[in-house]
Short mmCIF file of C-alpha atoms in Angstrom, two decimals:
data_model
loop_
_atom_site.label_atom_id
_atom_site.label_comp_id
_atom_site.label_asym_id
_atom_site.label_seq_id
_atom_site.Cartn_x
_atom_site.Cartn_y
_atom_site.Cartn_z
CA MET A 21 -3.59 -19.67 -25.85
CA SER A 22 -6.57 -17.53 -24.92
CA ASP A 23 -7.90 -15.03 -27.50
CA ASN A 24 -8.83 -12.49 -24.72
CA PRO A 25 -6.67 -9.42 -24.81
CA ILE A 26 -3.79 -9.40 -22.35
CA LEU A 27 -4.43 -5.72 -21.58
CA GLU A 28 -7.69 -3.71 -21.69
CA ILE A 29 -7.85 -0.13 -20.80
CA ASP A 30 -11.25 1.56 -20.73
CA ASN A 31 -11.46 5.32 -20.54
CA LEU A 32 -8.43 5.83 -18.34
CA VAL A 33 -8.19 9.26 -16.73
CA LYS A 34 -5.47 10.49 -14.51
CA VAL A 35 -5.50 13.96 -13.08
CA TYR A 36 -2.56 15.26 -11.04
CA GLY A 37 -3.30 17.87 -8.37
CA SER A 38 -6.64 19.61 -7.87
CA GLY A 39 -8.35 22.97 -8.53
CA LYS A 40 -6.69 25.46 -10.77
CA THR A 41 -3.35 23.58 -10.72
CA ALA A 42 -4.96 20.29 -11.82
CA LYS A 43 -3.28 18.57 -14.79
CA ARG A 44 -5.10 16.05 -16.89
CA ALA A 45 -2.12 13.79 -17.78
CA VAL A 46 -4.22 11.07 -19.27
CA ASP A 47 -7.60 11.93 -20.75
CA GLY A 48 -9.89 8.98 -21.57
CA VAL A 49 -7.31 6.46 -22.94
CA SER A 50 -8.84 3.16 -24.15
CA LEU A 51 -6.69 0.41 -25.56
CA GLN A 52 -6.79 -3.25 -26.14
CA ILE A 53 -3.52 -5.23 -26.62
CA LYS A 54 -3.59 -8.66 -28.00
CA ARG A 55 -1.67 -11.59 -26.36
CA GLY A 56 1.69 -11.92 -28.07
CA ALA A 57 1.75 -8.44 -29.51
CA PHE A 58 4.84 -6.24 -29.64
CA TYR A 59 3.11 -2.92 -28.97
CA GLY A 60 4.77 0.46 -29.47
CA LEU A 61 3.37 3.34 -27.47
CA LEU A 62 4.65 6.62 -28.90
CA GLY A 63 4.25 10.15 -27.95
CA PRO A 64 6.11 13.36 -27.15
CA ASN A 65 7.50 14.00 -23.65
CA GLY A 66 4.60 14.66 -21.20
CA ALA A 67 2.06 13.07 -23.58
CA GLY A 68 0.86 10.55 -21.01
CA LYS A 69 2.87 7.44 -21.88
CA SER A 70 4.60 6.97 -18.53
CA THR A 71 1.41 7.89 -16.60
CA THR A 72 -0.47 5.22 -18.51
CA ILE A 73 2.27 2.75 -17.68
CA HIS A 74 2.30 3.83 -14.07
CA ALA A 75 -1.47 3.30 -13.83
CA ILE A 76 -1.12 -0.24 -15.30
CA THR A 77 1.55 -1.22 -12.88
CA GLY A 78 0.21 0.35 -9.68
CA ILE A 79 2.70 3.23 -9.43
CA ALA A 80 -0.17 5.70 -10.11
CA GLN A 81 -3.69 5.57 -8.82
CA PRO A 82 -6.11 6.09 -11.78
CA THR A 83 -8.57 8.99 -11.22
CA SER A 84 -11.17 6.99 -13.24
CA GLY A 85 -11.46 4.21 -15.79
CA VAL A 86 -10.80 0.51 -15.74
CA ILE A 87 -7.60 -1.43 -16.41
CA LYS A 88 -7.50 -5.15 -16.70
CA ILE A 89 -4.51 -7.44 -17.18
CA ASP A 90 -5.51 -10.81 -18.46
CA GLY A 91 -9.02 -10.00 -17.24
CA VAL A 92 -7.88 -9.02 -13.76
CA ASP A 93 -8.73 -5.53 -12.50
CA VAL A 94 -5.55 -3.68 -11.47
CA VAL A 95 -7.39 -1.74 -8.75
CA LYS A 96 -9.87 -4.25 -7.35
CA ASP A 97 -7.56 -7.36 -7.61
CA TYR A 98 -4.37 -5.53 -7.48
CA LYS A 99 -2.31 -8.33 -5.86
CA GLU A 100 -3.21 -10.84 -8.61
CA ALA A 101 -2.74 -8.24 -11.37
CA ARG A 102 0.71 -7.35 -10.14
CA ASN A 103 1.99 -10.87 -10.65
CA LYS A 104 1.19 -10.68 -14.33
CA VAL A 105 3.17 -7.64 -15.31
CA GLY A 106 6.90 -6.80 -15.25
CA LEU A 107 8.19 -3.29 -15.62
CA SER A 108 11.54 -1.80 -16.71
CA PRO A 109 10.92 1.91 -15.96
CA GLN A 110 12.34 4.97 -17.65
CA GLU A 111 13.97 6.18 -14.39
CA PHE A 112 16.19 3.89 -12.41
CA ASN A 113 13.97 3.20 -9.50
CA VAL A 114 16.39 1.11 -7.49
CA ASP A 115 18.53 1.10 -4.32
CA ILE A 116 21.75 2.26 -6.00
CA PHE A 117 23.90 0.41 -3.47
CA SER A 118 22.38 -2.93 -4.55
CA THR A 119 24.10 -5.23 -7.06
CA PRO A 120 22.30 -6.56 -10.21
CA GLU A 121 22.15 -9.95 -8.52
CA GLN A 122 20.57 -8.49 -5.36
CA LEU A 123 18.04 -6.43 -7.40
CA MET A 124 16.88 -9.58 -9.14
CA ASP A 125 17.02 -11.59 -5.95
CA PHE A 126 14.97 -9.13 -3.92
CA MET A 127 12.43 -8.56 -6.79
CA GLY A 128 11.97 -12.24 -7.16
CA GLY A 129 11.46 -12.55 -3.49
CA TYR A 130 8.90 -9.85 -3.45
CA TYR A 131 7.01 -11.82 -6.13
CA GLY A 132 7.06 -14.81 -3.74
CA ILE A 133 9.33 -16.99 -5.93
CA PRO A 134 10.95 -19.80 -3.79
CA LYS A 135 14.69 -19.59 -3.34
CA ASP A 136 15.82 -22.44 -5.67
CA GLU A 137 13.58 -21.38 -8.45
CA ARG A 138 14.67 -17.79 -8.02
CA ARG A 139 18.36 -18.69 -8.06
CA ALA A 140 17.94 -20.63 -11.30
CA LYS A 141 16.06 -17.84 -12.93
CA ILE A 142 18.56 -15.22 -11.86
CA GLU A 143 21.47 -17.35 -13.20
CA SER A 144 19.75 -17.57 -16.60
CA LEU A 145 19.04 -13.86 -16.70
CA ILE A 146 22.57 -12.92 -15.67
CA GLU A 147 23.96 -15.05 -18.39
CA ARG A 148 21.40 -13.88 -20.96
CA PHE A 149 22.22 -10.20 -20.27
CA ASP A 150 25.96 -10.87 -20.00
CA LEU A 151 26.16 -9.55 -16.46
CA GLN A 152 28.45 -12.33 -15.09
CA LYS A 153 31.40 -9.89 -14.51
CA HIS A 154 29.08 -7.22 -13.01
CA ARG A 155 26.74 -9.27 -10.87
CA LYS A 156 28.27 -8.09 -7.64
CA VAL A 157 29.03 -4.49 -8.67
CA LYS A 158 26.91 -1.77 -7.06
CA PHE A 159 24.31 -0.40 -9.38
CA GLN A 160 25.65 3.12 -9.09
CA LYS A 161 28.96 2.03 -10.54
CA LEU A 162 27.55 0.36 -13.63
CA SER A 163 27.53 1.96 -17.02
CA GLY A 164 24.24 3.16 -18.58
CA GLY A 165 23.92 0.04 -20.72
CA LEU A 166 24.56 -2.31 -17.84
CA LYS A 167 22.09 -0.50 -15.68
CA ARG A 168 19.42 -1.03 -18.45
CA ARG A 169 20.25 -4.75 -18.61
CA ALA A 170 19.99 -5.08 -14.86
CA MET A 171 16.60 -3.39 -14.99
CA LEU A 172 15.47 -5.78 -17.70
CA GLY A 173 16.64 -8.76 -15.70
CA ARG A 174 14.72 -7.42 -12.67
CA ALA A 175 11.57 -6.99 -14.77
CA LEU A 176 11.74 -10.55 -16.11
CA VAL A 177 12.62 -12.41 -12.86
CA HIS A 178 9.11 -13.47 -12.13
CA THR A 179 8.37 -14.48 -15.71
CA PRO A 180 5.48 -12.01 -16.28
CA ASP A 181 2.78 -12.43 -18.99
CA LEU A 182 3.13 -8.80 -19.92
CA LEU A 183 6.40 -6.96 -20.07
CA ILE A 184 6.45 -3.20 -20.12
CA LEU A 185 9.58 -1.37 -21.28
CA ASP A 186 9.67 2.41 -20.82
CA GLU A 187 12.54 3.72 -22.76
CA PRO A 188 14.62 0.57 -22.25
CA THR A 189 17.52 1.65 -24.55
CA ALA A 190 17.93 5.27 -23.40
CA GLY A 191 21.62 5.82 -22.71
CA VAL A 192 22.58 2.46 -24.34
CA ASP A 193 25.27 2.45 -27.01
CA VAL A 194 24.42 1.35 -30.57
CA GLU A 195 25.98 -2.10 -30.37
CA GLN A 196 24.27 -2.92 -27.07
CA ARG A 197 21.00 -1.49 -28.30
CA HIS A 198 21.09 -3.87 -31.23
CA ASP A 199 21.85 -6.85 -28.88
CA LEU A 200 18.90 -5.86 -26.74
CA TRP A 201 16.62 -5.65 -29.84
CA GLU A 202 17.52 -9.13 -30.83
CA TYR A 203 16.79 -10.43 -27.32
CA LEU A 204 13.45 -8.65 -27.19
CA LYS A 205 12.44 -9.92 -30.67
CA GLU A 206 13.38 -13.40 -29.44
CA LEU A 207 11.33 -12.92 -26.24
CA ASN A 208 8.32 -11.87 -28.25
CA GLU A 209 8.54 -14.26 -31.27
CA LYS A 210 9.94 -17.47 -29.60
CA GLU A 211 8.49 -17.19 -26.11
CA GLY A 212 5.29 -15.38 -27.10
CA LYS A 213 5.73 -12.70 -24.46
CA THR A 214 3.54 -9.58 -24.91
CA ILE A 215 5.66 -6.52 -24.80
CA ILE A 216 4.72 -2.85 -24.51
CA LEU A 217 7.55 -0.52 -25.57
CA THR A 218 7.86 3.22 -25.39
CA SER A 219 10.80 4.80 -27.04
CA HIS A 220 11.95 8.01 -28.62
CA TYR A 221 14.03 5.91 -31.14
CA LEU A 222 11.40 5.49 -33.73
CA GLU A 223 13.61 3.09 -35.81
CA GLU A 224 13.47 0.89 -32.72
CA ILE A 225 9.66 0.94 -32.75
CA GLN A 226 9.71 0.31 -36.45
CA TYR A 227 12.09 -2.63 -36.19
CA LEU A 228 10.46 -4.28 -33.15
CA CYS A 229 6.73 -3.54 -32.97
CA ASN A 230 3.85 -5.05 -34.87
CA GLU A 231 1.27 -2.68 -33.37
CA ILE A 232 1.54 0.99 -32.71
CA ALA A 233 -0.44 3.74 -30.85
CA ILE A 234 0.38 7.39 -30.62
CA ILE A 235 -0.62 9.24 -27.50
CA ASN A 236 -0.68 13.04 -27.51
CA ASN A 237 -1.97 15.45 -24.86
CA GLY A 238 -3.26 12.52 -22.87
CA LYS A 239 -5.31 11.03 -25.68
CA ILE A 240 -4.82 8.22 -28.15
CA VAL A 241 -4.72 10.04 -31.47
CA ALA A 242 -3.73 7.02 -33.72
CA GLU A 243 -3.64 3.29 -33.45
CA GLY A 244 -3.03 0.42 -35.86
CA THR A 245 -0.71 -2.22 -37.14
CA LYS A 246 2.74 -1.23 -38.26
CA GLU A 247 1.72 -1.88 -41.82
CA GLU A 248 -1.10 0.49 -41.54
CA PHE A 249 1.19 3.16 -40.14
CA MET A 250 3.72 2.68 -42.91
CA LYS A 251 1.12 2.69 -45.76
CA GLY A 252 2.32 4.67 -48.80
CA GLY A 253 6.02 3.86 -48.09
CA LYS A 254 6.26 6.22 -45.14
CA SER A 255 8.42 5.50 -42.19
CA VAL A 256 7.01 5.29 -38.61
CA GLU A 257 8.89 8.45 -37.92
CA GLN A 258 7.29 10.29 -40.83
CA ARG A 259 3.82 9.14 -39.83
CA TYR A 260 4.46 9.99 -36.17
CA LEU A 261 5.43 13.58 -37.08
CA GLU A 262 2.45 14.00 -39.39
CA ILE A 263 -0.02 12.75 -36.76
CA THR A 264 1.38 14.61 -33.75
CA ARG A 265 1.77 17.90 -35.76
CA GLU A 266 -1.75 17.65 -37.05
CA ASP A 267 -3.10 16.92 -33.55
CA ASN A 268 -1.27 19.87 -32.00
CA LYS A 269 -2.47 22.20 -34.81
CA ASN A 270 -6.07 21.06 -34.11
CA ASN A 271 -5.61 21.56 -30.38
CA HIS A 272 -4.30 25.11 -30.84
CA ALA A 273 -6.94 26.08 -33.43
CA MET B 768 -2.86 -15.56 0.90
CA LEU B 769 0.00 -13.95 2.77
CA ASN B 770 3.10 -13.24 0.62
CA ARG B 771 5.36 -14.93 3.11
CA ILE B 772 8.41 -15.01 0.79
CA GLY B 773 7.84 -11.47 -0.09
CA LEU B 774 7.76 -10.43 3.57
CA TYR B 775 10.74 -12.47 4.42
CA THR B 776 12.60 -10.79 1.44
CA MET B 777 11.81 -7.36 2.91
CA PHE B 778 13.29 -8.45 6.25
CA ARG B 779 16.27 -9.95 4.54
CA ARG B 780 16.82 -6.71 2.56
CA GLU B 781 16.80 -4.64 5.80
CA VAL B 782 19.44 -6.98 7.36
CA VAL B 783 21.59 -6.42 4.21
CA ARG B 784 20.99 -2.59 4.52
CA THR B 785 21.84 -2.78 8.25
CA MET B 786 25.10 -4.58 7.64
CA ARG B 787 26.03 -2.23 4.84
CA VAL B 788 26.30 0.61 7.40
CA VAL B 789 27.10 -1.62 10.48
CA VAL B 790 28.97 1.15 12.35
CA GLN B 791 26.06 3.50 12.23
CA THR B 792 23.34 0.91 12.73
CA LEU B 793 24.79 -1.57 15.21
CA VAL B 794 28.23 -0.34 16.58
CA ALA B 795 27.16 3.19 17.56
CA PRO B 796 24.05 2.21 19.53
CA VAL B 797 26.00 -0.51 21.37
CA ILE B 798 28.83 1.82 22.29
CA SER B 799 26.31 4.44 23.44
CA ALA B 800 24.52 1.90 25.65
CA ALA B 801 27.76 0.53 26.93
CA LEU B 802 28.74 4.07 28.05
CA TYR B 803 25.35 4.45 29.80
CA ILE B 804 25.80 1.11 31.55
CA PHE B 805 29.47 1.92 32.56
CA ILE B 806 28.51 5.33 33.90
CA PHE B 807 25.33 4.36 35.70
CA GLY B 808 26.70 0.93 36.73
CA THR B 809 30.29 1.41 37.65
CA VAL B 810 30.76 5.17 38.16
CA ILE B 811 27.42 6.34 39.77
CA GLY B 812 25.82 3.08 40.53
CA THR B 813 28.43 1.92 43.06
CA LYS B 814 27.86 5.15 45.05
CA ILE B 815 24.01 4.54 45.22
CA ASP B 816 22.27 1.98 47.46
CA ASP B 817 20.19 -0.75 45.88
CA PHE B 818 17.02 0.59 44.35
CA ALA B 819 13.73 -1.27 44.48
CA GLY B 820 15.74 -4.21 45.68
CA VAL B 821 18.16 -4.23 42.76
CA PRO B 822 21.38 -2.50 41.95
CA TYR B 823 20.90 0.94 40.33
CA ILE B 824 22.22 -0.30 37.02
CA SER B 825 19.57 -3.02 36.87
CA PHE B 826 16.92 -0.30 37.44
CA VAL B 827 18.33 1.92 34.71
CA PHE B 828 19.24 -0.82 32.18
CA PRO B 829 15.67 -1.39 30.92
CA GLY B 830 15.39 2.29 30.11
CA VAL B 831 18.75 2.27 28.29
CA LEU B 832 17.61 -0.79 26.33
CA MET B 833 14.23 0.93 25.49
CA LEU B 834 16.02 4.04 24.36
CA SER B 835 18.18 2.01 21.93
CA ILE B 836 15.25 0.00 20.61
CA ILE B 837 13.21 3.18 19.99
CA ASN B 838 16.13 4.87 18.21
CA ALA B 839 16.93 1.74 16.15
CA SER B 840 13.29 1.09 15.17
CA PHE B 841 12.44 4.70 14.31
CA ALA B 842 15.68 5.32 12.36
CA SER B 843 15.39 2.04 10.47
CA ALA B 844 11.82 2.64 9.38
CA SER B 845 12.10 6.29 8.59
CA SER B 846 15.42 6.10 6.71
CA ASN B 847 14.40 3.01 4.83
CA LEU B 848 11.16 4.37 3.52
CA TYR B 849 12.43 7.86 3.02
CA PHE B 850 15.40 6.67 1.05
CA MET B 851 13.02 4.57 -1.08
CA ARG B 852 10.88 7.54 -1.67
CA PHE B 853 13.98 9.59 -2.60
CA THR B 854 15.35 7.04 -5.07
CA ARG B 855 11.83 5.91 -6.15
CA GLY B 856 12.91 2.46 -5.01
CA ILE B 857 9.46 2.25 -3.30
CA GLU B 858 8.11 1.50 -6.83
CA GLU B 859 9.59 -2.06 -6.39
CA ILE B 860 7.17 -2.49 -3.54
CA LEU B 861 4.30 -0.83 -5.30
CA ILE B 862 4.52 -3.02 -8.46
CA ALA B 863 5.02 -6.20 -6.37
CA PRO B 864 2.06 -8.36 -5.06
CA PHE B 865 1.86 -6.86 -1.60
CA SER B 866 -1.47 -5.97 0.03
CA TYR B 867 -1.48 -2.71 2.03
CA LEU B 868 -1.42 -4.79 5.22
CA GLU B 869 1.53 -6.66 3.91
CA MET B 870 3.27 -3.44 3.19
CA LEU B 871 2.71 -2.44 6.79
CA ILE B 872 3.95 -5.84 8.13
CA GLY B 873 6.91 -5.64 5.80
CA PHE B 874 8.11 -2.20 6.70
CA VAL B 875 7.37 -2.55 10.47
CA GLY B 876 8.76 -6.03 10.61
CA SER B 877 12.00 -4.96 8.86
CA ALA B 878 12.48 -2.20 11.45
CA VAL B 879 11.66 -4.64 14.27
CA VAL B 880 14.35 -6.95 12.89
CA ARG B 881 16.95 -4.23 13.02
CA SER B 882 15.96 -3.14 16.55
CA MET B 883 16.07 -6.77 17.74
CA MET B 884 19.67 -7.03 16.47
CA VAL B 885 20.51 -3.91 18.46
CA ALA B 886 18.65 -5.17 21.53
CA LEU B 887 20.49 -8.55 21.44
CA LEU B 888 23.86 -6.83 21.34
CA ILE B 889 22.97 -4.47 24.16
CA LEU B 890 21.56 -7.40 26.23
CA ALA B 891 24.92 -9.10 25.68
CA VAL B 892 26.78 -6.04 26.89
CA GLY B 893 24.32 -5.78 29.92
CA PHE B 894 25.09 -9.38 30.77
CA LEU B 895 28.87 -8.64 30.83
CA PHE B 896 28.16 -5.79 33.29
CA GLY B 897 25.76 -8.02 35.34
CA ALA B 898 22.92 -5.63 34.63
CA VAL B 899 20.47 -8.03 33.10
CA SER B 900 17.74 -9.99 34.86
CA LEU B 901 14.63 -11.28 33.30
CA VAL B 902 11.74 -12.17 35.51
CA ASN B 903 9.08 -12.40 32.79
CA PRO B 904 10.77 -13.33 29.47
CA ILE B 905 7.43 -13.61 27.40
CA GLY B 906 6.23 -10.24 28.77
CA PHE B 907 9.64 -8.66 27.95
CA MET B 908 9.47 -9.94 24.36
CA LEU B 909 5.93 -8.65 23.91
CA TYR B 910 6.85 -5.25 25.31
CA VAL B 911 9.97 -4.93 23.28
CA MET B 912 8.21 -5.99 20.03
CA ALA B 913 5.25 -3.71 20.60
CA ILE B 914 7.42 -0.73 21.47
CA ALA B 915 9.71 -1.37 18.44
CA ALA B 916 6.50 -1.64 16.26
CA ILE B 917 5.13 1.66 17.63
CA PHE B 918 8.35 3.59 16.74
CA ALA B 919 8.59 1.80 13.36
CA MET B 920 5.13 3.02 12.40
CA LEU B 921 5.94 6.60 13.67
CA GLY B 922 9.10 6.32 11.58
CA ILE B 923 6.94 5.37 8.52
CA VAL B 924 4.57 8.30 9.04
CA VAL B 925 7.60 10.71 9.33
CA ALA B 926 9.18 9.24 6.20
CA LEU B 927 6.02 9.77 4.26
CA TRP B 928 5.52 13.30 5.55
CA ALA B 929 9.12 14.48 5.23
CA GLU B 930 10.21 16.54 2.30
CA GLY B 931 13.94 16.69 3.26
CA PHE B 932 16.41 14.73 5.35
CA GLU B 933 16.25 17.43 8.09
CA GLN B 934 12.48 16.83 8.63
CA LEU B 935 13.24 13.15 9.38
CA GLN B 936 14.83 14.31 12.65
CA VAL B 937 12.04 16.67 13.75
CA LEU B 938 9.94 14.19 15.58
CA ASN B 939 12.95 12.52 17.16
CA THR B 940 14.46 15.80 18.40
CA PHE B 941 11.28 17.57 19.62
CA VAL B 942 9.07 14.71 20.73
CA ILE B 943 10.75 11.32 21.12
CA THR B 944 13.99 12.31 22.92
CA PRO B 945 12.39 14.70 25.45
CA LEU B 946 9.55 12.27 26.19
CA THR B 947 11.88 9.39 26.54
CA TYR B 948 14.15 11.18 29.07
CA LEU B 949 11.16 12.54 30.99
CA GLY B 950 9.58 9.11 31.04
CA GLY B 951 11.53 7.94 34.06
CA ILE B 952 14.10 5.86 32.41
CA PHE B 953 16.87 7.09 34.72
CA TYR B 954 14.87 7.81 37.88
CA SER B 955 11.83 6.69 39.86
CA ILE B 956 8.80 8.95 39.81
CA THR B 957 8.76 8.64 43.54
CA PHE B 958 11.72 11.12 43.35
CA LEU B 959 9.38 13.77 41.79
CA PRO B 960 6.94 16.17 43.37
CA GLU B 961 3.41 14.97 43.03
CA LEU B 962 2.44 17.32 40.24
CA ALA B 963 5.43 16.18 38.09
CA ALA B 964 4.64 12.56 38.86
CA GLN B 965 1.11 13.14 37.69
CA ILE B 966 2.33 14.67 34.55
CA THR B 967 4.69 11.91 33.94
CA ARG B 968 1.75 9.49 34.19
CA LEU B 969 0.42 11.23 31.07
CA ASN B 970 3.55 10.43 29.12
CA PRO B 971 3.17 7.20 27.14
CA PHE B 972 6.95 6.70 27.27
CA PHE B 973 6.64 6.19 31.04
CA TYR B 974 4.46 3.09 30.37
CA PHE B 975 6.93 1.80 27.71
CA ALA B 976 9.83 2.01 30.13
CA ASP B 977 7.82 0.68 33.10
CA GLY B 978 6.63 -2.26 31.01
CA ILE B 979 10.07 -3.35 30.02
CA ARG B 980 11.40 -2.71 33.50
CA SER B 981 8.69 -4.72 35.24
CA SER B 982 9.33 -7.66 32.91
CA MET B 983 13.05 -7.52 33.59
CA ILE B 984 13.29 -6.78 37.34
CA GLY B 985 9.71 -7.25 38.51
CA TYR B 986 9.40 -3.67 39.73
CA SER B 987 6.59 -1.43 38.46
CA GLU B 988 5.53 2.18 39.23
CA ALA B 989 2.71 2.31 36.72
CA ASN B 990 -0.75 0.85 36.44
CA THR B 991 -0.03 -2.19 34.24
CA GLN B 992 -3.58 -2.19 32.72
CA VAL B 993 -3.29 1.45 31.76
CA GLY B 994 0.16 0.66 30.30
CA ILE B 995 -1.14 -2.25 28.19
CA VAL B 996 -4.18 -0.20 26.94
CA VAL B 997 -1.75 2.70 25.94
CA ILE B 998 0.61 0.33 24.17
CA VAL B 999 -1.99 -1.81 22.39
CA GLY B 1000 -4.05 1.33 21.58
CA LEU B 1001 -0.99 2.97 19.95
CA VAL B 1002 -0.20 -0.25 17.96
CA VAL B 1003 -3.78 -0.40 16.64
CA LEU B 1004 -4.17 3.32 15.94
CA LEU B 1005 -0.80 3.69 14.16
CA GLY B 1006 -1.32 0.43 12.34
CA TRP B 1007 -4.66 1.78 10.98
CA LEU B 1008 -3.07 5.11 10.06
CA VAL B 1009 -0.12 3.62 8.19
CA THR B 1010 -2.31 1.13 6.40
CA THR B 1011 -4.69 3.95 5.34
CA LEU B 1012 -1.77 6.04 4.16
CA PHE B 1013 -0.40 3.17 2.11
CA LYS B 1014 -3.77 2.48 0.69
CA ARG B 1015 -4.14 6.12 -0.40
CA GLY B 1016 -0.60 6.02 -1.68
CA TRP B 1017 0.16 9.26 0.13
CA LYS B 1018 3.43 10.62 -1.19
CA ILE B 1019 4.50 7.22 -2.73
CA ARG B 1020 2.03 6.68 -5.48
CA TYR B 1021 1.59 9.20 -8.31
#
């Protein structure tokens, strides 16, 4: 396995709008994520987490800065870069009349996966996410938990090197959330998949992630291993609150 | 390398979407065309002498077919992309390995697939009424595909521009429908006063209808070279415009 980082972000800036209404959603973010990491990206609403993810995946156009996935520039060599990343977004960005099976089938097709290979992968994902009974049910009729599982299946259909999960357990009940955690842990530890996770459930971050960054007001304000965050017997949640409150105080001073 | 499986998947998805609302997408245009054929062929056509050496219905049929192709192609492209913008389903395409040119081919090709399904059904109805002849099948296919592509690209531009469902209909209501009906699909421009005939020659829809008609019945009222320049020019211009808009991510990329 290569020692090169799977994701390198150098001075990413994203500005929405222009003139007086311009909003600097991401303001000089730089990150390096090691291959095989389970990386938690934390921050309050509007801090720049989703915008950073959008810039990595091609949903947003960076204003400036460089993003490389496995050494491939996401702007210059965007086609190659897209093959390396899978996204389960915060919002359900799907055709709500499609079934989970169709969502995975179409997504696999978009990634150029041949039919037989695609079929086999879909079957394994449907089984893994326990979607057998719901495979032909329209997305709009699924429960919140089933929708999340279908989104995860769609994100994994092309076996990406880097999996990005933006609030993957929002609206999922406790039991299903724990099932999902075990699956993600297995995906990271046994299959070596690099995962970036954003979540407002900080116990989820503490349980799953081995590296953590906090983004606030568009900037990375803290980054380190989970152990470094939890130094002194503090929980991730306690450290998160300390860091963001301190940063907000400094910004308002 | 061209993402062939990805493009085929986009076409396949449009077929699934078309069949999901089959009454609206296939049955309605066929009924509408059948009514035109019945009225112009059986009711009015039998009272009119042969026109340009063919029954009146054979003169009108290419225009009816063109009208259906234009509507199917425009509606397919505009509703598909607008709905994807509305639900953010467009992100599936943005995160997938498609170049901007492939996005153009995918969206336009999907709309052309639907309009070809409509065209085949209408041709079948036309055959039943004896309204179909085809003197130049290759020319016919090229005209039909090019016209479907032009209106698919216009549909894409409107889908990107529209901020509401009502705006999707603006171009159709105020531009496409009037120019289609005034483009000589139901009449010969020889029926018009000279000034009106000259004005009609400035209407690109006149060349669309004339191209399809000439390939079907061998009768033409337009300068073929001018018609080809107009059609190819629009394909190239709109293709450049749509690819540029996709590259800039206008209204689809944050």
